[in-house]
Coordinates of C-alpha atoms and ligand atoms in Angstrom, one line a residue:
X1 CA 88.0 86.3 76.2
X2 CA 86.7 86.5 79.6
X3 CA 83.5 84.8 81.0
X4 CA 80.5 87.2 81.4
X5 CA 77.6 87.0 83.4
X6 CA 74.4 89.6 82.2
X7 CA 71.3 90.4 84.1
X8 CA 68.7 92.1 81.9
X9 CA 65.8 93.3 84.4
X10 CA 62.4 93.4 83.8
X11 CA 61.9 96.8 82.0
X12 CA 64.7 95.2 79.6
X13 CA 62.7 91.7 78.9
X14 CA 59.0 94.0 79.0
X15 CA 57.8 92.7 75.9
X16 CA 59.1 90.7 72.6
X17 CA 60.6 93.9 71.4
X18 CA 62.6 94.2 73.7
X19 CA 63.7 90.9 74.6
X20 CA 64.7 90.8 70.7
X21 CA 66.8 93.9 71.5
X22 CA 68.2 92.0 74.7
X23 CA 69.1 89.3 72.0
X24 CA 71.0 91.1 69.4
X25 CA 72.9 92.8 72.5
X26 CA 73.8 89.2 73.8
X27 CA 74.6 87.9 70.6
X28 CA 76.9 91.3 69.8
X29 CA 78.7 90.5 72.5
X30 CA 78.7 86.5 71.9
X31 CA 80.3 87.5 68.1
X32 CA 82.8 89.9 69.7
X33 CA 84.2 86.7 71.2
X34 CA 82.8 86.4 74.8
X35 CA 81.5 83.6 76.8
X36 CA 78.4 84.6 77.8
X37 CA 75.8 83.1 80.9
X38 CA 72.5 85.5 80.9
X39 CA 70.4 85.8 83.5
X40 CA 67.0 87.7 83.1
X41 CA 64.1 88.8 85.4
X42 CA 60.3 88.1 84.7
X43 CA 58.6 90.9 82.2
X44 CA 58.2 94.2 84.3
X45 CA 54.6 94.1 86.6
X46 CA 54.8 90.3 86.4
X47 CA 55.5 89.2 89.4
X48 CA 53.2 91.9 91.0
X49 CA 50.9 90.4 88.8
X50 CA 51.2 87.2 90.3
X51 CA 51.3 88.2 93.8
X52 CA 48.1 89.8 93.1
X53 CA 46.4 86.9 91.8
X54 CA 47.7 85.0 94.7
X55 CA 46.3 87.3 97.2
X56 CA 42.5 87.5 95.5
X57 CA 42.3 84.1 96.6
X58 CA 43.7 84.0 100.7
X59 CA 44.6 87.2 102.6
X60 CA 48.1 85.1 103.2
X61 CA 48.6 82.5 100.9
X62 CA 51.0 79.4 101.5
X63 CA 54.6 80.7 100.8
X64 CA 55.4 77.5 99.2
X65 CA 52.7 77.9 96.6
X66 CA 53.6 81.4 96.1
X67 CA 57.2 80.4 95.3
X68 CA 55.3 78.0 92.5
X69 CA 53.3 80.9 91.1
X70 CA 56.1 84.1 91.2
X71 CA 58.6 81.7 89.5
X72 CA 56.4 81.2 86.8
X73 CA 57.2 85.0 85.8
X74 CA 60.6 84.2 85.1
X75 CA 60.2 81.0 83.4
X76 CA 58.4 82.8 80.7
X77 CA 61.4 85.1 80.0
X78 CA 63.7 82.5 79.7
X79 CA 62.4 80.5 77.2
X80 CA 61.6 84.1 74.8
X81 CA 65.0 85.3 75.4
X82 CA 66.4 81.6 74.2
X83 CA 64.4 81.2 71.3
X84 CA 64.8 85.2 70.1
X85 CA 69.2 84.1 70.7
X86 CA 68.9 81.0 68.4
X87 CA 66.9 83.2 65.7
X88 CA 69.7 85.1 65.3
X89 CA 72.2 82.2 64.8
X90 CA 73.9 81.2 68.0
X91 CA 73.2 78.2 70.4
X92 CA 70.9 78.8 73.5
X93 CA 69.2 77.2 76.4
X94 CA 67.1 78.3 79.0
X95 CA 67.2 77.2 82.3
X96 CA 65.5 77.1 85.4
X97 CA 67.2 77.6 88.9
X98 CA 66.2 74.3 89.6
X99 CA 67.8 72.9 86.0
X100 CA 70.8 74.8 87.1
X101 CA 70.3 73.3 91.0
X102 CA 70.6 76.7 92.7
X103 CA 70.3 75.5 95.8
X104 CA 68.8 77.1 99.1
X105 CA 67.6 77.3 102.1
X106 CA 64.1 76.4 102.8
X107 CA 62.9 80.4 103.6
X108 CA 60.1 80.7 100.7
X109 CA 59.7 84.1 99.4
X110 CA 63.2 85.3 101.2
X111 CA 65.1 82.3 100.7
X112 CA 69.5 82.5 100.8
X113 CA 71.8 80.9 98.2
X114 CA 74.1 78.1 99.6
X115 CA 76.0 76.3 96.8
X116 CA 75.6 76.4 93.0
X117 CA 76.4 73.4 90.7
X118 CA 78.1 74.5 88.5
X119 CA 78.2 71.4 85.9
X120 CA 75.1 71.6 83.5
X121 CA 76.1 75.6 82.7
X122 CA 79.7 74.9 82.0
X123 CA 78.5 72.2 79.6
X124 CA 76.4 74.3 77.9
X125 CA 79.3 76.8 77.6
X126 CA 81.6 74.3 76.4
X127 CA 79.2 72.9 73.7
X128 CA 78.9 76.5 72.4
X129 CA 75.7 77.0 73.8
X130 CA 74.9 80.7 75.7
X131 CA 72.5 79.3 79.2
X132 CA 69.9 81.5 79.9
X133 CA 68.9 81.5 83.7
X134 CA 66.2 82.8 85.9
X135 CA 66.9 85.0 87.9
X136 CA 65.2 85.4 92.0
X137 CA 64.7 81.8 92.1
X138 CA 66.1 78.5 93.3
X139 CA 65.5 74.7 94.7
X140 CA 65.5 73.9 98.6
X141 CA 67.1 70.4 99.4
X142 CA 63.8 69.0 99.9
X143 CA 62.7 69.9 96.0
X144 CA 60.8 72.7 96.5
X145 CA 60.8 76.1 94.4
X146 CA 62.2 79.1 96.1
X147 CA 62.3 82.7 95.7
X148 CA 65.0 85.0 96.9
X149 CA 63.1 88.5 97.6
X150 CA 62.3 91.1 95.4
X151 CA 65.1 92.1 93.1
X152 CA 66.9 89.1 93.4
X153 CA 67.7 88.2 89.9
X154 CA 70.4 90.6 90.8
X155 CA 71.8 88.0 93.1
X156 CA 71.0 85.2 91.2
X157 CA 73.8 87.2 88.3
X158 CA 76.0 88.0 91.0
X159 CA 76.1 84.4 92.7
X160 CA 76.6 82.9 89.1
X161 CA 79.5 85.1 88.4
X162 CA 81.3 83.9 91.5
X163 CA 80.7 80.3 91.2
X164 CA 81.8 80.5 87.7
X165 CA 84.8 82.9 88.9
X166 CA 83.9 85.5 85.7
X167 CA 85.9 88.3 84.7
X168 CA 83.0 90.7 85.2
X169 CA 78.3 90.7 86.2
X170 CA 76.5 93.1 84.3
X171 CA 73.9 94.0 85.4
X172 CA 71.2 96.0 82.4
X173 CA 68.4 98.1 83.6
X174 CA 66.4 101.4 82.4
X175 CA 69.1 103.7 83.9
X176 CA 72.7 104.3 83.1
X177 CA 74.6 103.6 86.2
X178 CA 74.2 103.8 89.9
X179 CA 73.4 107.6 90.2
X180 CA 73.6 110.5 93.4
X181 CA 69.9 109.5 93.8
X182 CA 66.7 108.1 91.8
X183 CA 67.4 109.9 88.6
X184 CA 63.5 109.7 88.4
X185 CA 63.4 111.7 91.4
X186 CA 65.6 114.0 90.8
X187 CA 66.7 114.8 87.3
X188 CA 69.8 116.5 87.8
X189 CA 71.6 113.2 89.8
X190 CA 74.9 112.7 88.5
X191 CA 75.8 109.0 87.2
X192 CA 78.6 108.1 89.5
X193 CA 81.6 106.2 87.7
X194 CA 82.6 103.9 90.3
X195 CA 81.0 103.6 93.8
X196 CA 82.6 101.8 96.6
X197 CA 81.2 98.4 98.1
X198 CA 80.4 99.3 101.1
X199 CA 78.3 102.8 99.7
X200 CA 76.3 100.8 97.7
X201 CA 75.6 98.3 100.6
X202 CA 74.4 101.4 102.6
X203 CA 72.2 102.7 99.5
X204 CA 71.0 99.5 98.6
X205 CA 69.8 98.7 102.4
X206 CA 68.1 102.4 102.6
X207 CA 66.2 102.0 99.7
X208 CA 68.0 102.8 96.4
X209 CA 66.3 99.5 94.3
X210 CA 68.9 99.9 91.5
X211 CA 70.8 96.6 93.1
X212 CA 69.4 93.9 95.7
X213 CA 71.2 94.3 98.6
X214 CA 72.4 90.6 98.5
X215 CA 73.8 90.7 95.5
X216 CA 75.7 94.1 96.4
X217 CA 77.1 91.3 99.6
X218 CA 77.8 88.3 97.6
X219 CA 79.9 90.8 95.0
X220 CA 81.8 92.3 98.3
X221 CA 82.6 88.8 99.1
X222 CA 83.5 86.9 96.6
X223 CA 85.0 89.8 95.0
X224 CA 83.1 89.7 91.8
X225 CA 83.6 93.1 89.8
X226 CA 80.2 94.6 89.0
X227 CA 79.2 97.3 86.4
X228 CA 75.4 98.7 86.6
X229 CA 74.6 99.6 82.8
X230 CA 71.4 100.3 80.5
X231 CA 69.9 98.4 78.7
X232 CA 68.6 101.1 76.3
X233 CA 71.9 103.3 75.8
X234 CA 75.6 103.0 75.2
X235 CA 77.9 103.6 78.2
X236 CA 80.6 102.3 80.9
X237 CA 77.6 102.4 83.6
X238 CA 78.8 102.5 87.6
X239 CA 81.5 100.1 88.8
X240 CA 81.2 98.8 92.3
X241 CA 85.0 99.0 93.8
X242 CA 86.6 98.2 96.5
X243 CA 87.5 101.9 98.2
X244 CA 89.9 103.8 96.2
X245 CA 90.2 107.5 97.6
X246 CA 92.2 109.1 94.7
X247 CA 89.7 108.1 92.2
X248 CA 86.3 110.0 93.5
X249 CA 85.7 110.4 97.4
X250 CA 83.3 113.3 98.0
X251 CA 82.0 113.2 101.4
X252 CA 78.4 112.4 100.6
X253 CA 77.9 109.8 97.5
X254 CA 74.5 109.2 97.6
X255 CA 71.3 109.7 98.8
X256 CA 69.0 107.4 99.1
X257 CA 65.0 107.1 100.3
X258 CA 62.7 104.4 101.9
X259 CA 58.9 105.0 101.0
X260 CA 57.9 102.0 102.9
X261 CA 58.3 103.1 106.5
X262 CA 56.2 103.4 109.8
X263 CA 56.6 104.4 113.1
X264 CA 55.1 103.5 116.2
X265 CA 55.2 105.2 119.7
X266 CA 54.6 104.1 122.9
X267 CA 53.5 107.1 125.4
X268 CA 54.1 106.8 129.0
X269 CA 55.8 103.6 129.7
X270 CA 57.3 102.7 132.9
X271 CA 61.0 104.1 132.9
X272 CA 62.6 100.7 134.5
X273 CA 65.1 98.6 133.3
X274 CA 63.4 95.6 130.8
X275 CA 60.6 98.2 129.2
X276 CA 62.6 98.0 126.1
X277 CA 63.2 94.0 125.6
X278 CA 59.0 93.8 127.3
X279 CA 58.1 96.3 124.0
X280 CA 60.0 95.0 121.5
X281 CA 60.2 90.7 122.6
X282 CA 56.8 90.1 121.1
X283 CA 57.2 92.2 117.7
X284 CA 59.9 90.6 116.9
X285 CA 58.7 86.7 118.2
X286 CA 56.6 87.2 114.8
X287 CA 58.8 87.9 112.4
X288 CA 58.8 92.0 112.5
X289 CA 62.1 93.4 111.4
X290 CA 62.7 96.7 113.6
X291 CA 64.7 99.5 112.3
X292 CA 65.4 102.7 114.1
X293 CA 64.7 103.2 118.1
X294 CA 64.5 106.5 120.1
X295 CA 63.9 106.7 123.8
X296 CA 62.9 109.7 125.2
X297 CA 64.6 111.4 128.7
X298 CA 61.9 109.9 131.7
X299 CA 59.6 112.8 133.4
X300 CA 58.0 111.6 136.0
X301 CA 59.2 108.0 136.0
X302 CA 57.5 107.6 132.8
X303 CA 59.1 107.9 128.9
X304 CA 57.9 107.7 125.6
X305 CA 59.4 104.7 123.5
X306 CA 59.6 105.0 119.5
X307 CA 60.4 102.9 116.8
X308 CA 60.2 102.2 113.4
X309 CA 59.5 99.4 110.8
X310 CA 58.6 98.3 107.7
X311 CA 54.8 100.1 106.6
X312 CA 53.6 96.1 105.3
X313 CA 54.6 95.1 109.4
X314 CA 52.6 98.1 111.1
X315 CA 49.2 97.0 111.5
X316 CA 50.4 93.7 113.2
X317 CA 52.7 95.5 115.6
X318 CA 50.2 97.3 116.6
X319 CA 47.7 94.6 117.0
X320 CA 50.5 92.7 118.9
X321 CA 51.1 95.7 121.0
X322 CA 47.9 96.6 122.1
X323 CA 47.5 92.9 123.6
X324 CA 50.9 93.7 125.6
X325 CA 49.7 97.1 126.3
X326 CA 48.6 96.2 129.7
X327 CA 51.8 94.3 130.6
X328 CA 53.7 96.6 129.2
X329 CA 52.3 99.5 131.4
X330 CA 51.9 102.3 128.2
X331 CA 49.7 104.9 128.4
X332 CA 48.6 104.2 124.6
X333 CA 50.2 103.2 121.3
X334 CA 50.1 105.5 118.4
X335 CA 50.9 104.2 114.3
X336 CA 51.9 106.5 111.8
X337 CA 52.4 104.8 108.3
X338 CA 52.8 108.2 106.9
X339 CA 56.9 108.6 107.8
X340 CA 59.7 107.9 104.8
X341 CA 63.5 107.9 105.2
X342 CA 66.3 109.9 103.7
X343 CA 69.7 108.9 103.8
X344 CA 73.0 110.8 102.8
X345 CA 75.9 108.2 102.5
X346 CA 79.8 108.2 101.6
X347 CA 83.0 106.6 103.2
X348 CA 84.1 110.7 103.2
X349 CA 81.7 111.1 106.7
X350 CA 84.9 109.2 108.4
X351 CA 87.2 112.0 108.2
X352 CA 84.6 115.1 107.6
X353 CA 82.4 116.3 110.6
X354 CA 80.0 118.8 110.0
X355 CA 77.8 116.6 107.6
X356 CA 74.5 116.3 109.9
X357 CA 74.8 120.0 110.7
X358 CA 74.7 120.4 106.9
X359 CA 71.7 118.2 106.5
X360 CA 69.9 119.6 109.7
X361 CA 70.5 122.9 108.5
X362 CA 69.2 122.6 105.2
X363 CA 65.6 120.4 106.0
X364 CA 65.0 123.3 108.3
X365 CA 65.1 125.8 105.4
X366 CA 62.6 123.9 103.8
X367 CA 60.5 123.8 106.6
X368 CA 61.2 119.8 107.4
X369 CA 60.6 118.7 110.9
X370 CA 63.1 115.6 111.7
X371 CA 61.1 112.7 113.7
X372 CA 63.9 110.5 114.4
X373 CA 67.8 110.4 113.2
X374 CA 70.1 107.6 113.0
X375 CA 73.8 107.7 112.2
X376 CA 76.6 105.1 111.5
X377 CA 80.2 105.6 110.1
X378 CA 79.2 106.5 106.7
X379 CA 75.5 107.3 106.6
X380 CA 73.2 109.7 108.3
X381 CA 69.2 109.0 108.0
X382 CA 66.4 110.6 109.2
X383 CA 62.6 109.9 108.9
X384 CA 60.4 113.0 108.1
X385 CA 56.7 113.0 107.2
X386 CA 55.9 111.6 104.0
X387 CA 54.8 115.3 102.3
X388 CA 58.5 116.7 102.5
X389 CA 60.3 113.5 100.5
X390 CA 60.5 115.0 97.4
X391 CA 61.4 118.4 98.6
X392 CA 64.0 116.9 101.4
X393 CA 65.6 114.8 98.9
X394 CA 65.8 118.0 96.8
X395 CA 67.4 120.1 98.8
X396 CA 69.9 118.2 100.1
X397 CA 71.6 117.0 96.6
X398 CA 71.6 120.5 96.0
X399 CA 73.1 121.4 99.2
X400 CA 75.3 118.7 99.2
X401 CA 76.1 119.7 95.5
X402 CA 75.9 116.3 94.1
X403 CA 74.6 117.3 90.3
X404 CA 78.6 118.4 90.1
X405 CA 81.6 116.3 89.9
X406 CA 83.1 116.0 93.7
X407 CA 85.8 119.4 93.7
X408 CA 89.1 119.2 95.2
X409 CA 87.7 120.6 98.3
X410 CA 85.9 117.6 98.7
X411 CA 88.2 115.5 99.3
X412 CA 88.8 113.8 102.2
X413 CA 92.6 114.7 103.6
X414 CA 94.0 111.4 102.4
X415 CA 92.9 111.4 99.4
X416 CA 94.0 115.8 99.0
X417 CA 97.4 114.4 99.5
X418 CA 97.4 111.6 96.6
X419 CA 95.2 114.3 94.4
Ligands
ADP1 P1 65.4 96.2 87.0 O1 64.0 95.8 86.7 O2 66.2 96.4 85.8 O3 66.0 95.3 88.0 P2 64.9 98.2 89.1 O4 63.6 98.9 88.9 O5 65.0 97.1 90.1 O6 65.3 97.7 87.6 O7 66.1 99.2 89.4 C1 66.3 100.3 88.6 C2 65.6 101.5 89.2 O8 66.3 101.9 90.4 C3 65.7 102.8 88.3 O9 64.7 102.8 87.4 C4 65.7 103.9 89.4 O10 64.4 104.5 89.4 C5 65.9 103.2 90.7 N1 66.9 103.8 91.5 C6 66.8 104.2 92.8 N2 67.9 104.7 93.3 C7 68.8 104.8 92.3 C8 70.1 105.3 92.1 N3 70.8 105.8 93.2 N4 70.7 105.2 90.9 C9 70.1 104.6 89.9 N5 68.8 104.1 90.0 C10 68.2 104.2 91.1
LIG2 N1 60.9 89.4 89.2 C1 61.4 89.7 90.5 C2 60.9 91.0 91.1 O1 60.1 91.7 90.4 C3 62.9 89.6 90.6 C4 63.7 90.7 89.9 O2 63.1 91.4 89.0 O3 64.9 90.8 90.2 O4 61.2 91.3 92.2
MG3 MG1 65.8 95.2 90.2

């Protein structure tokens, strides 16, 4: 039978109940005559937990220490979910990513995979034994603990299952698949059966949590199949494909929202060439990620310049940009860390126009004003204020009739002529 790898996240691993359920899963599946390499995230809140202790003591503690403390989170899970596999008969051992030797790069609290060794897991396996490995973290060449970003036991599974070349990474949390949109959002989402790569790279990156985006990358790569399943309830979950038109192509797929936005504007700055690089060169010397920009048409010589970022980023920027105000020539720099995102995507966009219109069209009946818009091939965002998520997101899976299974008329025309 075919090598598995299994996440179980931390709403699966929340307490000993539960991480005995995990067990009698793994050890159903062990009996049914798989090989089996589990990897679990810390018990749900736990690494919030620990950030939070971390942070009662500096405003901006040492990365390197904090990669000490969050991986602490997971080393407790590894050791319960072991012990509760042996009760039950079959061979365990836990392991950290440093047992394993997950190396990475040196980036505490963001840090990359670059090779996996491969030798003390497949010894395990051959010696009957199921590893169980923490997830979201890893060893830099110098030693030192790392941690690969929130969510990333998901790429810790995924990263596994290629080095190992497995037939398939599971990954178990509290919903049943990748759905339209937060199911906890909206209760009528639809669980999608299959969703393509390169849609759940786009949801992933907008804000849908359900899967790290790196470990939605490394499974594009490497070609690793991945199936998003529950925990709690039977079912064949979401597979992430590689495109395949005859099997489910509506136009819009998903939608997915980013809470954690800001926006900052820049009124009256000079209209010359170089504004744009004189703005934007110091916010992103430190660090700041930007996402969306808008430039407005000059009156006067003068435009206003907007752009937005991640909300945890804002207050820097704008510290950073009020000591370049001067050089910059703007009038005055406004924050607003009360925007959010909404996204629609789906590989259909390529061959359908008419999909902004849609979404345009059906914000305004709600009464939601549209601050900025952004589109690429297969998504459309925009960022609204913060009162009209629920209601935007709403609307548009209703509009975009996503609670149904995608209708012939859906279809993109490729895909009509194969249906
Ligand atoms: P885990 O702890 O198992 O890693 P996460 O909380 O990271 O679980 O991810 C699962 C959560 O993702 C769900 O509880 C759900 O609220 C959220 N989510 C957001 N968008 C989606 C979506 N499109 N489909 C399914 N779940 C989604
Ligand atoms: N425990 C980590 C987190 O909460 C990693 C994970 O759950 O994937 O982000
Ligand atoms: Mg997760």
């Amino acid at each position: 039978m075919a090598l598995i790898v299994q996440k179980y996240g931390g709403t699966s691993v929340a307490d000993c109940a539960r991480i005995e359920h995990v067990a009698d899963k793994v050890c159903a599946a062990r009996r049914a005559g798989h090989d089996l390499v589990i990897v679990v995230s810390a018990m749900s809140g736990e690494t919030d937990r620990l950030l939070g202790l971390g942070k009662n003591l500096a405003p901006r503690p040492s990365l390197r220490e904090m990669d000490v403390l969050l991986a602490t989170g997971e080393q407790v899970t590894i050791a319960l979910t072991a012990i509760a596999i042996e009760q039950r008969g079959i061979k365990a051992r836990s392991f950290t990513g440093a047992q394993v030797k997950i190396l990475t790069d040196g980036a505490h609290g963001k840090a990359r995979i670059e090779a996996i060794d491969e030798e003390q897991l497949r010894a395990a396996l051959a010696a009957n034994c199921i590893p169980v490995v923490a997830g979201f973290q890893g060893v830099d060449d110098v030693g030192d603990i790392t941690t690969l970003g929130r969510g990333g036991s998901d790429t810790t599974a995924v990263a596994l299952a290629a080095a190992l070349k497995a037939g398939e990474c599971q990954i178990y949390t509290d919903v049943e698949g990748v759905y339209t949109t937060d199911p906890r959002m909206v209760p009528e989402a639809r669980r999608l059966e299959r969703i393509t790569f390169e849609e759940m790279l786009e949801l992933a990156s907008l804000g849908s949590k359900v899967l790290q985006i790196r470990a939605v990358e490394f499974a594009g790569k490497y070609n690793v199949p991945l199936r998003v399943l529950s925990t709690f309830k039977e079912g064949a979950g979401t597979l992430i494909t590689y495109e395949d038109t005859a099997v489910e192509a509506p136009i819009v797929s998903g939608i997915a929202f980013n809470r954690d936005e800001a926006e900052i504007t820049l009124l009256g700055v000079p209209d010359e060439p170089g504004t744009a690089a004189h703005i934007l060169g110091p916010v992103s010397e430190a660090n700041i990620v930007v996402d969306m920009i808008v430039q407005n048409v000059a009156r006067g010589g003068r435009l206003d310049f907007t752009f937005t970022l991640h909300r945890n980023d804002c207050a820097q920027a704008m510290e950073i940009l009020e000591a370049h105000r001067a050089r910059i020539g703007a009038g005055s720099v406004v924050g607003n860390e009360r925007v959010v995102k909404i996204s629609l995507v789906g590989v259909g966009m390529r061959s359908h126009s008419g999909v902004a219109t849609r979404m345009f069209q059906t914000l305004a009946r709600e009464g939601i004003g549209i601050r900025l818009v952004a589109t690429s091939e297969i998504k459309i965002s925009v960022v609204v204020d913060e009162k009209h998520l629920e209601a935007g997101v709403r609307a548009l899976h209703e509009a975009f009739k996503l609670h149904a299974a995608p209708q012939q008329d859906c279809l993109p025309q490729t895909a009509r002529k194969q249906a």
